[in-house]
N, CA, C and O atoms as CSV, one atom per row, in Angstrom:
chain,resi,resn,atom,element,x,y,z
A,1,MET,N,N,-30.284,-5.988,-0.688
A,1,MET,CA,C,-29.583,-4.737,-0.353
A,1,MET,C,C,-28.243,-5.077,0.355
A,1,MET,O,O,-27.225,-4.447,0.067
A,2,ASP,N,N,-28.239,-6.060,1.271
A,2,ASP,CA,C,-27.028,-6.372,1.960
A,2,ASP,C,C,-25.931,-6.857,0.983
A,2,ASP,O,O,-24.768,-6.473,1.102
A,3,ILE,N,N,-26.323,-7.698,0.027
A,3,ILE,CA,C,-25.347,-8.253,-0.906
A,3,ILE,C,C,-24.745,-7.079,-1.737
A,3,ILE,O,O,-23.534,-7.038,-1.951
A,4,ILE,N,N,-25.580,-6.146,-2.195
A,4,ILE,CA,C,-25.061,-5.032,-3.001
A,4,ILE,C,C,-24.127,-4.160,-2.177
A,4,ILE,O,O,-23.074,-3.751,-2.665
A,5,SER,N,N,-24.500,-3.868,-0.931
A,5,SER,CA,C,-23.644,-3.022,-0.094
A,5,SER,C,C,-22.318,-3.693,0.227
A,5,SER,O,O,-21.279,-3.038,0.297
A,6,ASP,N,N,-22.367,-5.029,0.424
A,6,ASP,CA,C,-21.141,-5.793,0.681
A,6,ASP,C,C,-20.195,-5.750,-0.530
A,6,ASP,O,O,-18.984,-5.576,-0.397
A,7,LYS,N,N,-20.804,-5.916,-1.723
A,7,LYS,CA,C,-20.040,-5.857,-2.943
A,7,LYS,C,C,-19.410,-4.510,-3.129
A,7,LYS,O,O,-18.234,-4.432,-3.485
A,8,THR,N,N,-20.156,-3.424,-2.898
A,8,THR,CA,C,-19.645,-2.085,-3.015
A,8,THR,C,C,-18.506,-1.830,-2.048
A,8,THR,O,O,-17.509,-1.204,-2.407
A,9,MET,N,N,-18.651,-2.313,-0.822
A,9,MET,CA,C,-17.653,-2.151,0.225
A,9,MET,C,C,-16.356,-2.907,-0.173
A,9,MET,O,O,-15.247,-2.403,0.006
A,10,ALA,N,N,-16.535,-4.117,-0.713
A,10,ALA,CA,C,-15.383,-4.911,-1.130
A,10,ALA,C,C,-14.633,-4.234,-2.263
A,10,ALA,O,O,-13.402,-4.239,-2.289
A,11,GLU,N,N,-15.367,-3.656,-3.194
A,11,GLU,CA,C,-14.736,-2.941,-4.334
A,11,GLU,C,C,-13.998,-1.698,-3.794
A,11,GLU,O,O,-12.886,-1.407,-4.236
A,12,PHE,N,N,-14.585,-0.990,-2.875
A,12,PHE,CA,C,-13.970,0.204,-2.285
A,12,PHE,C,C,-12.670,-0.142,-1.570
A,12,PHE,O,O,-11.657,0.540,-1.729
A,13,VAL,N,N,-12.716,-1.233,-0.764
A,13,VAL,CA,C,-11.529,-1.659,-0.022
A,13,VAL,C,C,-10.444,-2.067,-1.008
A,13,VAL,O,O,-9.278,-1.720,-0.822
A,14,TYR,N,N,-10.822,-2.814,-2.075
A,14,TYR,CA,C,-9.852,-3.270,-3.094
A,14,TYR,C,C,-9.200,-2.098,-3.788
A,14,TYR,O,O,-7.985,-2.080,-3.987
A,15,MET,N,N,-10.013,-1.110,-4.160
A,15,MET,CA,C,-9.487,0.094,-4.828
A,15,MET,C,C,-8.565,0.865,-3.887
A,15,MET,O,O,-7.523,1.362,-4.315
A,16,LEU,N,N,-8.927,0.968,-2.636
A,16,LEU,CA,C,-8.131,1.665,-1.657
A,16,LEU,C,C,-6.770,0.977,-1.462
A,16,LEU,O,O,-5.720,1.619,-1.432
A,17,PHE,N,N,-6.838,-0.369,-1.329
A,17,PHE,CA,C,-5.636,-1.159,-1.196
A,17,PHE,C,C,-4.749,-1.041,-2.436
A,17,PHE,O,O,-3.532,-0.903,-2.317
A,18,PHE,N,N,-5.363,-1.097,-3.642
A,18,PHE,CA,C,-4.627,-1.048,-4.881
A,18,PHE,C,C,-3.875,0.286,-4.996
A,18,PHE,O,O,-2.683,0.307,-5.301
A,19,PHE,N,N,-4.577,1.389,-4.751
A,19,PHE,CA,C,-3.961,2.700,-4.883
A,19,PHE,C,C,-2.903,2.941,-3.811
A,19,PHE,O,O,-1.905,3.618,-4.055
A,20,THR,N,N,-3.133,2.372,-2.601
A,20,THR,CA,C,-2.127,2.534,-1.519
A,20,THR,C,C,-0.872,1.767,-1.941
A,20,THR,O,O,0.239,2.261,-1.748
A,21,CYS,N,N,-1.035,0.533,-2.531
A,21,CYS,CA,C,0.151,-0.248,-2.938
A,21,CYS,C,C,0.890,0.511,-4.053
A,21,CYS,O,O,2.117,0.596,-4.020
A,22,ARG,N,N,0.180,1.052,-5.016
A,22,ARG,CA,C,0.813,1.763,-6.101
A,22,ARG,C,C,1.578,2.976,-5.579
A,22,ARG,O,O,2.707,3.225,-6.003
A,23,TYR,N,N,0.980,3.723,-4.673
A,23,TYR,CA,C,1.639,4.903,-4.089
A,23,TYR,C,C,2.872,4.469,-3.299
A,23,TYR,O,O,3.927,5.095,-3.397
A,24,PHE,N,N,2.737,3.390,-2.511
A,24,PHE,CA,C,3.847,2.934,-1.679
A,24,PHE,C,C,5.033,2.465,-2.532
A,24,PHE,O,O,6.183,2.783,-2.227
A,25,ILE,N,N,4.750,1.705,-3.605
A,25,ILE,CA,C,5.808,1.244,-4.512
A,25,ILE,C,C,6.514,2.437,-5.159
A,25,ILE,O,O,7.740,2.450,-5.274
A,26,LYS,N,N,5.739,3.437,-5.581
A,26,LYS,CA,C,6.287,4.639,-6.223
A,26,LYS,C,C,7.156,5.383,-5.190
A,26,LYS,O,O,8.231,5.878,-5.530
A,27,TYR,N,N,6.697,5.459,-3.943
A,27,TYR,CA,C,7.427,6.132,-2.877
A,27,TYR,C,C,8.731,5.414,-2.580
A,27,TYR,O,O,9.762,6.055,-2.374
A,28,LEU,N,N,8.693,4.067,-2.558
A,28,LEU,CA,C,9.897,3.314,-2.302
A,28,LEU,C,C,10.924,3.490,-3.411
A,28,LEU,O,O,12.121,3.574,-3.136
A,29,LYS,N,N,10.461,3.549,-4.694
A,29,LYS,CA,C,11.387,3.741,-5.797
A,29,LYS,C,C,12.041,5.083,-5.692
A,29,LYS,O,O,13.234,5.187,-5.978
A,30,CYS,N,N,11.337,6.124,-5.299
A,30,CYS,CA,C,11.862,7.432,-5.172
A,30,CYS,C,C,12.798,7.595,-3.980
A,30,CYS,O,O,13.676,8.457,-3.980
A,31,ASN,N,N,12.596,6.739,-2.945
A,31,ASN,CA,C,13.374,6.854,-1.746
A,31,ASN,C,C,14.153,5.587,-1.438
A,31,ASN,O,O,14.186,5.140,-0.292
A,32,ARG,N,N,14.775,5.010,-2.447
A,32,ARG,CA,C,15.531,3.758,-2.323
A,32,ARG,C,C,16.653,3.876,-1.289
A,32,ARG,O,O,16.903,2.951,-0.516
A,33,ASN,N,N,17.310,5.006,-1.291
A,33,ASN,CA,C,18.424,5.232,-0.346
A,33,ASN,C,C,17.919,5.224,1.100
A,33,ASN,O,O,18.575,4.688,1.993
A,34,SER,N,N,16.752,5.822,1.317
A,34,SER,CA,C,16.151,5.856,2.651
A,34,SER,C,C,15.797,4.439,3.108
A,34,SER,O,O,16.003,4.082,4.268
A,35,VAL,N,N,15.253,3.625,2.168
A,35,VAL,CA,C,14.919,2.230,2.488
A,35,VAL,C,C,16.163,1.459,2.906
A,35,VAL,O,O,16.140,0.724,3.893
A,36,VAL,N,N,17.249,1.625,2.155
A,36,VAL,CA,C,18.481,0.906,2.451
A,36,VAL,C,C,18.999,1.340,3.840
A,36,VAL,O,O,19.485,0.522,4.621
A,37,PHE,N,N,18.881,2.636,4.120
A,37,PHE,CA,C,19.318,3.145,5.413
A,37,PHE,C,C,18.487,2.557,6.541
A,37,PHE,O,O,19.032,2.181,7.579
A,38,ILE,N,N,17.189,2.472,6.356
A,38,ILE,CA,C,16.304,1.890,7.395
A,38,ILE,C,C,16.612,0.408,7.585
A,38,ILE,O,O,16.647,-0.073,8.718
A,39,LYS,N,N,16.835,-0.324,6.490
A,39,LYS,CA,C,17.170,-1.743,6.579
A,39,LYS,C,C,18.462,-1.964,7.372
A,39,LYS,O,O,18.538,-2.841,8.233
A,40,ASN,N,N,19.474,-1.150,7.062
A,40,ASN,CA,C,20.765,-1.249,7.787
A,40,ASN,C,C,20.610,-0.913,9.254
A,40,ASN,O,O,21.251,-1.514,10.116
A,41,LYS,N,N,19.743,0.065,9.529
A,41,LYS,CA,C,19.491,0.489,10.935
A,41,LYS,C,C,18.875,-0.615,11.733
A,41,LYS,O,O,19.238,-0.832,12.889
A,42,TYR,N,N,17.908,-1.347,11.108
A,42,TYR,CA,C,17.199,-2.387,11.858
A,42,TYR,C,C,17.909,-3.727,11.865
A,42,TYR,O,O,17.486,-4.631,12.585
A,43,LYS,N,N,19.013,-3.894,11.061
A,43,LYS,CA,C,19.762,-5.124,11.064
A,43,LYS,C,C,20.540,-5.241,12.362
A,43,LYS,O,O,20.747,-6.351,12.852
A,44,LYS,N,N,20.974,-4.131,12.928
A,44,LYS,CA,C,21.804,-4.152,14.164
A,44,LYS,C,C,20.994,-4.604,15.338
A,44,LYS,O,O,21.513,-4.685,16.451
């Protein structure tokens, strides 16, 4: 039972991480100007 639950948890974490990364990349592409602004702000 422990092995099965660990595998399920690992798959859930992987899926969550994968979808978060996809959403984040999509968000960055849509807000490229904001990203450049933030980078310039933190360079100082």
